[in-house]
C-alpha cells in the first residue's frame, strides 16, 4: 500500500525492520522542511506571525494525538523525546514520589530495556520491589497477572505488544483488574500504537508511552499520555524555560499548568509538526486497515516459511506483526548479514530485551517486522533468498 | 591467498573451532569479551606457565567471523611468550586497520585482511583479541 509515498523504497531495499523505526512518507518530510524553510520560529514565545503559526501548528498536533488515542483532553498529552523518555518520566517524576519502600511493581522479562532499567534504578534508590509476571509460552496470560498481584502491588508496567516476539497482552482485562485493585497501569505502546487502534479510556490505561519514529514520524519525538489527575502530580524531571510562570531570588517559583509544565526548554518543534503529518496519514489509511493488512502479510510469510525445513520460527501464534526466526545452526547476525547482501533489512539480536533469554532458551533471533508498505512480492524475495541459504557462508565470509 | 581459500579457512575454524569449550581449572585466567555494537560474546581462558601461554580455551555465542577468529587466534598463540604474543596482536591490529604489517608473523590470521576493510565487521574480527589485550596487561 502507498509505496510511492516512500522515496527510500525506490532504492530497491526491502525494509523489514519496522519495529526499530519506520520509513517516512514524503508528506512528513515536507512538513518538517516547510517549518525549516518557510516559518521557522520558537513556540510559546513571540508575538509575530511566524511564531504564532508555530504555536498553533504545535498545539494542533497535541489535539491530533489526543484524538488518535482517544484521550479526554489535550492536557493529557505531553511531548517527550521518545518512549524511553516518557517511561523515565513516569518512573522518576511520578512513581518515585508515590511509591514507598517495599511496594511492588510488576513487569515481565520480555520488556524493553526502557521499561526495566528505570524500575531497577528506582528499586535501588527507594527500595521498591520489582517482580516479574511469569510468562506462559512467552506470553502474558491474565491468570498469571492475577496470581502475581499481592497486597503490596502498586503498579503494573508492561508493553502492549512486545518488540521481541510481537505478542499482544490482554491489556483491556489487565486494565480492568488494575482499576478494581487500585493499581496504576503503565503501558509501553511503542509497538502497538503504530499498528492498531488504541483507546486509552477503553483499555483502562493510566500512563501510555510511545514514539513518533515508529509510526512514520520524525526521530526525537515521543508521547507521554497520562490521566489528567495523575499528570497533575507528576513532578517535572527537567525544569527551565517555557514551563514556569515566575521565579524569584528568594528561592520561590511557580510553574505553569499542564501540559506546558512538563515541557521545559525548546521542544523538538520540527519533529512534532512533522508527526502531525504522520498522524493525518495514518488516520487517512485507517488503523484497522493497517492492522488487517499486516496480519495478512504475516500469515503469508509464516505459510511460506513452513516450506523451508532449515528455518525455525519462534512465535507462530502471536498477535503482532513480527516474525522471529533463525536459520538452523546459523548465528542470527550472520543471517542478517546474508540478507543484507540482497538488500533485505532485518534485525538480529536480543532486541534490548536482554533478560528474556532466561525464558526463551535461544538468546538471539532474526526479526522481521512489517508495516503497511510491505508487500507479498517482498516476502517472496525473502523466501527465495532463505531457500538458497545453504551457501550462506559463501556470502557472509 | 585467494578469496576461496580464505573463506575455507574461516569456515573450517567456525564449524570445527579449535579448543572450544571451557575447562574448570583455577589455573586458567578467564576473560569475557562483548562486542558493544553487536550481540557477540566470547569467554576466553588462558593458562600461563613460566611466562608462556601454555593453553587457551574459548566458548560463547558469536558470528562466524568472531568465532573463527577466536579459533585461529588460539592456534597462533599457544606456546608464545608475552613479547611474541604482543607482536602478533600489534601486527593483527595493523592489518585490520589497513596499515603495513608483517604477514609472516600472522600465519593463517591473514585471512581477515579484507574483513578489516568493512568497519562493521572489523569489530567481529578483533573481538577475541580483546581478551589478549587484557591478558598482556596482567602477564
Ligand atoms: C517495546 C518498546 N519499548 C520501548 C522502546 C524504546 O523506544 P525509543 O527508543 O523510541 O525511546 C522500543 C523501541 O525499540 C520498543 O520496541
Short mmCIF file of C-alpha atoms in Angstrom, two decimals, chain B:
data_model
loop_
_atom_site.label_atom_id
_atom_site.label_comp_id
_atom_site.label_asym_id
_atom_site.label_seq_id
_atom_site.Cartn_x
_atom_site.Cartn_y
_atom_site.Cartn_z
CA UNK B 1 45.72 -16.07 -0.74
CA UNK B 2 42.64 -16.28 -2.97
CA UNK B 3 39.22 -15.48 -1.54
CA UNK B 4 38.08 -19.10 -1.70
CA UNK B 5 40.96 -20.41 0.37
CA UNK B 6 40.48 -17.63 2.88
CA UNK B 7 36.83 -18.48 3.19
CA UNK B 8 37.60 -22.18 3.56
CA UNK B 9 39.97 -21.49 6.44
CA UNK B 10 37.40 -19.30 8.20
CA UNK B 11 34.61 -21.78 7.63
CA UNK B 12 36.70 -24.70 8.83
CA UNK B 13 37.53 -22.80 12.02
CA UNK B 14 33.92 -21.76 12.50
CA UNK B 15 32.44 -25.20 12.01
CA UNK B 16 35.21 -27.06 13.80
CA UNK B 17 36.64 -24.49 16.18
CA UNK B 18 39.92 -25.23 17.91
CA UNK B 19 39.72 -25.63 21.69
CA UNK B 20 36.10 -24.67 22.06
CA UNK B 21 34.67 -25.45 25.47
CA UNK B 22 35.90 -24.03 28.76
CA UNK B 23 37.67 -26.07 31.43
CA UNK B 24 37.09 -25.96 35.15
CA UNK B 25 40.60 -25.30 36.28
CA UNK B 26 41.64 -22.45 38.53
CA UNK B 27 44.98 -22.33 36.80
CA UNK B 28 43.30 -20.58 33.89
CA UNK B 29 42.64 -16.86 33.70
CA UNK B 30 39.19 -16.06 32.31
CA UNK B 31 38.30 -13.02 30.22
CA UNK B 32 34.90 -12.10 28.78
CA UNK B 33 34.57 -10.00 25.71
CA UNK B 34 31.39 -8.40 24.47
CA UNK B 35 31.00 -6.69 21.17
CA UNK B 36 29.28 -3.50 22.22
CA UNK B 37 27.78 -2.79 18.85
CA UNK B 38 26.65 -6.37 18.27
CA UNK B 39 25.43 -9.33 20.21
CA UNK B 40 28.54 -11.46 20.14
CA UNK B 41 30.18 -12.54 23.33
CA UNK B 42 33.13 -14.81 23.93
CA UNK B 43 34.69 -16.26 27.08
CA UNK B 44 38.37 -17.00 26.71
CA UNK B 45 40.62 -18.84 29.17
CA UNK B 46 44.39 -18.63 29.24
CA UNK B 47 46.81 -20.91 31.04
CA UNK B 48 50.15 -19.25 31.63
CA UNK B 49 53.27 -21.07 32.76
CA UNK B 50 56.72 -19.54 33.17
CA UNK B 51 55.75 -16.52 31.14
CA UNK B 52 54.47 -18.62 28.25
CA UNK B 53 50.90 -19.20 27.04
CA UNK B 54 50.55 -22.92 27.62
CA UNK B 55 46.89 -23.36 26.70
CA UNK B 56 43.83 -21.38 25.62
CA UNK B 57 40.16 -22.39 25.59
CA UNK B 58 37.12 -20.46 24.48
CA UNK B 59 33.35 -20.56 24.29
CA UNK B 60 30.48 -18.23 23.56
CA UNK B 61 27.90 -17.18 21.05
CA UNK B 62 29.10 -15.20 18.12
CA UNK B 63 29.03 -14.76 14.38
CA UNK B 64 31.14 -16.78 12.00
CA UNK B 65 33.86 -14.14 11.82
CA UNK B 66 34.20 -13.76 15.61
CA UNK B 67 34.17 -17.49 16.22
CA UNK B 68 36.63 -18.46 13.54
CA UNK B 69 38.97 -15.62 14.53
CA UNK B 70 38.96 -16.91 18.11
CA UNK B 71 39.87 -20.37 16.90
CA UNK B 72 42.68 -19.09 14.68
CA UNK B 73 43.96 -16.76 17.38
CA UNK B 74 44.26 -19.67 19.78
CA UNK B 75 46.21 -21.70 17.26
CA UNK B 76 48.57 -18.77 16.75
CA UNK B 77 49.16 -18.00 20.43
CA UNK B 78 49.74 -21.32 22.15
CA UNK B 79 53.40 -21.69 23.04
CA UNK B 80 54.15 -17.98 22.67
CA UNK B 81 55.64 -15.78 25.37
CA UNK B 82 54.49 -12.29 26.23
CA UNK B 83 56.65 -10.48 23.71
CA UNK B 84 55.76 -12.84 20.89
CA UNK B 85 52.06 -12.57 21.69
CA UNK B 86 52.36 -8.80 21.73
CA UNK B 87 53.93 -8.76 18.27
CA UNK B 88 51.11 -10.92 16.92
CA UNK B 89 48.49 -8.61 18.43
CA UNK B 90 50.18 -5.49 17.06
CA UNK B 91 50.50 -6.89 13.57
CA UNK B 92 46.96 -8.18 13.54
CA UNK B 93 45.63 -4.77 14.53
CA UNK B 94 47.74 -3.09 11.88
CA UNK B 95 46.40 -5.47 9.27
CA UNK B 96 42.78 -4.74 10.20
CA UNK B 97 43.50 -1.02 10.19
CA UNK B 98 44.87 -1.29 6.66
CA UNK B 99 48.41 -0.38 7.73
CA UNK B 100 51.68 -2.10 6.80
CA UNK B 101 52.18 -5.30 8.73
CA UNK B 102 54.32 -8.41 8.76
CA UNK B 103 52.28 -11.24 7.25
CA UNK B 104 54.85 -13.90 8.14
CA UNK B 105 54.09 -13.40 11.84
CA UNK B 106 50.34 -13.81 11.43
CA UNK B 107 50.17 -17.09 9.52
CA UNK B 108 46.58 -18.04 8.76
CA UNK B 109 45.24 -14.98 10.57
CA UNK B 110 45.86 -13.03 7.36
CA UNK B 111 42.52 -14.40 6.11
CA UNK B 112 40.83 -11.46 7.86
CA UNK B 113 42.68 -8.80 5.91
CA UNK B 114 39.71 -7.93 3.71
CA UNK B 115 37.24 -8.04 6.56
CA UNK B 116 39.21 -5.25 8.17
CA UNK B 117 38.03 -3.06 5.33
CA UNK B 118 34.42 -3.34 6.47
CA UNK B 119 34.11 -1.28 9.64
CA UNK B 120 31.04 -3.17 10.78
CA UNK B 121 32.88 -6.46 10.67
CA UNK B 122 36.27 -5.34 11.90
CA UNK B 123 34.85 -5.49 15.39
CA UNK B 124 33.98 -9.15 14.95
CA UNK B 125 37.50 -9.96 13.79
CA UNK B 126 39.05 -8.19 16.79
CA UNK B 127 36.68 -9.50 19.47
CA UNK B 128 38.77 -12.47 20.65
CA UNK B 129 41.91 -10.36 20.64
CA UNK B 130 40.43 -8.00 23.20
CA UNK B 131 40.96 -10.77 25.72
CA UNK B 132 44.60 -10.99 24.68
CA UNK B 133 45.00 -7.29 25.34
CA UNK B 134 43.63 -7.77 28.84
CA UNK B 135 45.89 -10.77 29.35
CA UNK B 136 49.00 -8.88 28.29
CA UNK B 137 48.30 -6.24 30.90
CA UNK B 138 48.41 -8.98 33.52
CA UNK B 139 51.33 -11.05 32.23
#
